[in-house]
Structure formats: structure tokens, C-alpha cells
Amino acid sequence: MDWTALLTFALALFVGAGTPGPGIAAIVARVLGRGTQGAIAFTAGVAIGDVVWLTLAVLGVAALAHTFSGVFLAIKYAGAAYLLYLAWKMWHAPAATPAAPMAAAPREKSWRLFLGGLSVTMGNPKVVVFYFALLPNLLDLQRVTALGYLEIVGVTLTVLALVFGSYIALAARARRLLSSARAVRGLNRATGTVMAGAAIVIATR
């Protein structure tokens, strides 16, 4: 791939991924409510979802995606349902401060977190618009070779790692500033509300 084309794509993706949306809301709300435990697995699922949509765009299967719209609709609602589930858990989470965490807090399975993040991206309308509407204007998808595809995937994962990692670090820092159970309870409910809002956005667009 021409380096200028890759750079243009990287900049567009950086802006698109960095703009708050359902995916970013899910990542930030999760870190604020539960800390960094499981953040990598969840965020990896979100990023791989981008790669899936990128692959579909490169293969030129937008029409196929339209044909199987029922499948993608089911995935969209699954992502929304997962966010609502997370919202409910955060709303009812124990008000334990970072300085005195709950010793018996259950550790979530990485594969479940990964699939949860994947479902969020697969149902995220902002991601679909970026790869199916904007991407063809940035890259000549008709001429993408196997090596070019790998280069685009590499750029995608690098940019997303930078963007998501920054949001995780900021959210984790904000969470460490909390010192009272009342503040933690309020944050848990606020992040639960954000999660629920993200679920509504995914389900209704």
C-alpha cells in the first residue's frame, strides 16, 4: 500500500475511533466501574470487531451484508443486550473504593469479555458507516492485495490500541481519585447509565 494512503487512513481512523460513541462509552464505563481487570480482553473484542467490518468492506460484501441483514440485526441486538446487562451489573455493584477493593469480587472469563466487546462493535452503527461509507473514499479497495490487506489491518490495530489504551489509562486514573464509598456508588450508577445509553443508541440506529 502507498504510505500516504495508509497515513490518510490512519488519521481518519484515529479521529473516528477517538470520537466518543457506543464502543468508547462501553470501554470507559467498564474501566470506571470495574477497574482495569478484564479491560484488555474486552477491548481486544472491540478492536477485532473493527477488523471484521474492515474485512467485509475490503471483500466488497456490503451487498452480502445487506442480504443477511437479519443476522447483523440479531448481532446488533445482542450487543445492545450485553451493554444493558453490564449497565445493570454496574448499577448494583458494591461500593468498594480502589483503596479497599472487594476481596470476593468474581473474576470474569476473558472469552466472555472478548465476545462482549466483539458484539458491541458488530452492532455499532458508527463503525459500520466508517468502513462501508467512508473507507472506500480513503482507499482504493478494488486494488487491495493480500499484503495490502495485512498492512491495513496492522494500521487499524495499532491506531485502535493507541486510542483505546489512552481512554483506559484516563478512566483508570479517574477511578483511582475516588476515596469514598458514596462517590464510588455514584460513579457505578453513572457508568451504568452511560452503558444503557450506548445500548439504546446501538439498538435504535
PDB file of N, CA, C and O in Angstrom, residues 4 10 24 35 39 50 93 106 113 118 139 146-147 150 152 154 164-165 181:
ATOM      1  N   THR A   4       1.213   7.130   1.812  1.00  0.00           N
ATOM      2  CA  THR A   4       0.340   8.296   2.010  1.00  0.00           C
ATOM      3  C   THR A   4      -1.112   7.862   2.196  1.00  0.00           C
ATOM      4  O   THR A   4      -1.850   8.458   2.994  1.00  0.00           O
ATOM      5  N   ALA A  10      -5.004   6.067   8.525  1.00  0.00           N
ATOM      6  CA  ALA A  10      -4.695   6.048   9.952  1.00  0.00           C
ATOM      7  C   ALA A  10      -5.230   7.294  10.646  1.00  0.00           C
ATOM      8  O   ALA A  10      -5.806   7.214  11.739  1.00  0.00           O
ATOM      9  N   ILE A  24     -16.485   3.434  22.706  1.00  0.00           N
ATOM     10  CA  ILE A  24     -15.700   4.167  23.696  1.00  0.00           C
ATOM     11  C   ILE A  24     -16.457   4.255  25.020  1.00  0.00           C
ATOM     12  O   ILE A  24     -15.881   4.098  26.105  1.00  0.00           O
ATOM     13  N   GLY A  35     -12.645  -1.190  37.093  1.00  0.00           N
ATOM     14  CA  GLY A  35     -11.194  -1.139  37.071  1.00  0.00           C
ATOM     15  C   GLY A  35     -10.643  -1.744  35.786  1.00  0.00           C
ATOM     16  O   GLY A  35     -11.382  -2.045  34.846  1.00  0.00           O
ATOM     17  N   ALA A  39     -10.048  -5.463  31.106  1.00  0.00           N
ATOM     18  CA  ALA A  39     -10.136  -4.407  30.093  1.00  0.00           C
ATOM     19  C   ALA A  39      -9.474  -4.819  28.782  1.00  0.00           C
ATOM     20  O   ALA A  39      -9.962  -4.490  27.702  1.00  0.00           O
ATOM     21  N   ASP A  50     -13.737  -4.295  14.656  1.00  0.00           N
ATOM     22  CA  ASP A  50     -13.341  -3.367  13.589  1.00  0.00           C
ATOM     23  C   ASP A  50     -12.694  -4.115  12.434  1.00  0.00           C
ATOM     24  O   ASP A  50     -12.958  -3.823  11.256  1.00  0.00           O
ATOM     25  N   ALA A  93     -23.475  -2.717  41.544  1.00  0.00           N
ATOM     26  CA  ALA A  93     -22.158  -3.138  42.018  1.00  0.00           C
ATOM     27  C   ALA A  93     -21.902  -2.632  43.425  1.00  0.00           C
ATOM     28  O   ALA A  93     -22.365  -1.546  43.798  1.00  0.00           O
ATOM     29  N   PRO A 106     -15.829 -11.419  41.855  1.00  0.00           N
ATOM     30  CA  PRO A 106     -15.618 -12.509  40.901  1.00  0.00           C
ATOM     31  C   PRO A 106     -14.838 -12.040  39.681  1.00  0.00           C
ATOM     32  O   PRO A 106     -15.033 -10.937  39.188  1.00  0.00           O
ATOM     33  N   LEU A 113     -15.663 -11.703  28.010  1.00  0.00           N
ATOM     34  CA  LEU A 113     -15.390 -10.284  27.830  1.00  0.00           C
ATOM     35  C   LEU A 113     -15.048  -9.979  26.374  1.00  0.00           C
ATOM     36  O   LEU A 113     -15.498  -8.973  25.810  1.00  0.00           O
ATOM     37  N   LEU A 118     -16.697  -7.753  21.168  1.00  0.00           N
ATOM     38  CA  LEU A 118     -16.939  -8.013  19.747  1.00  0.00           C
ATOM     39  C   LEU A 118     -18.377  -7.703  19.363  1.00  0.00           C
ATOM     40  O   LEU A 118     -18.641  -7.054  18.337  1.00  0.00           O
ATOM     41  N   LEU A 139      -9.395   4.653   0.520  1.00  0.00           N
ATOM     42  CA  LEU A 139      -8.541   3.649  -0.107  1.00  0.00           C
ATOM     43  C   LEU A 139      -9.238   3.063  -1.322  1.00  0.00           C
ATOM     44  O   LEU A 139     -10.463   2.941  -1.356  1.00  0.00           O
ATOM     45  N   ALA A 146      -3.273  -9.030  -0.902  1.00  0.00           N
ATOM     46  CA  ALA A 146      -3.215  -9.724   0.386  1.00  0.00           C
ATOM     47  C   ALA A 146      -2.256  -8.998   1.336  1.00  0.00           C
ATOM     48  O   ALA A 146      -2.557  -8.818   2.522  1.00  0.00           O
ATOM     49  N   LEU A 147      -1.103  -8.573   0.801  1.00  0.00           N
ATOM     50  CA  LEU A 147      -0.143  -7.844   1.630  1.00  0.00           C
ATOM     51  C   LEU A 147      -0.713  -6.488   2.042  1.00  0.00           C
ATOM     52  O   LEU A 147      -0.563  -6.062   3.192  1.00  0.00           O
ATOM     53  N   LEU A 150      -3.077  -6.920   4.917  1.00  0.00           N
ATOM     54  CA  LEU A 150      -2.383  -7.101   6.189  1.00  0.00           C
ATOM     55  C   LEU A 150      -1.831  -5.778   6.711  1.00  0.00           C
ATOM     56  O   LEU A 150      -1.836  -5.526   7.924  1.00  0.00           O
ATOM     57  N   ILE A 152      -3.181  -2.822   6.158  1.00  0.00           N
ATOM     58  CA  ILE A 152      -4.321  -2.054   6.659  1.00  0.00           C
ATOM     59  C   ILE A 152      -4.756  -2.580   8.026  1.00  0.00           C
ATOM     60  O   ILE A 152      -5.051  -1.800   8.934  1.00  0.00           O
ATOM     61  N   GLY A 154      -2.845  -4.081  10.198  1.00  0.00           N
ATOM     62  CA  GLY A 154      -1.822  -3.667  11.146  1.00  0.00           C
ATOM     63  C   GLY A 154      -1.999  -2.227  11.586  1.00  0.00           C
ATOM     64  O   GLY A 154      -1.893  -1.907  12.776  1.00  0.00           O
ATOM     65  N   PHE A 164      -7.738   3.280  22.307  1.00  0.00           N
ATOM     66  CA  PHE A 164      -8.378   2.596  23.422  1.00  0.00           C
ATOM     67  C   PHE A 164      -7.491   2.591  24.667  1.00  0.00           C
ATOM     68  O   PHE A 164      -7.981   2.733  25.792  1.00  0.00           O
ATOM     69  N   GLY A 165      -6.176   2.408  24.462  1.00  0.00           N
ATOM     70  CA  GLY A 165      -5.256   2.418  25.595  1.00  0.00           C
ATOM     71  C   GLY A 165      -5.277   3.755  26.315  1.00  0.00           C
ATOM     72  O   GLY A 165      -5.212   3.804  27.551  1.00  0.00           O
ATOM     73  N   ALA A 181     -16.982   5.539  49.556  1.00  0.00           N
ATOM     74  CA  ALA A 181     -17.921   4.565  49.018  1.00  0.00           C
ATOM     75  C   ALA A 181     -19.086   5.258  48.312  1.00  0.00           C
ATOM     76  O   ALA A 181     -19.605   4.760  47.311  1.00  0.00           O
TER      77      ALA A 181
END
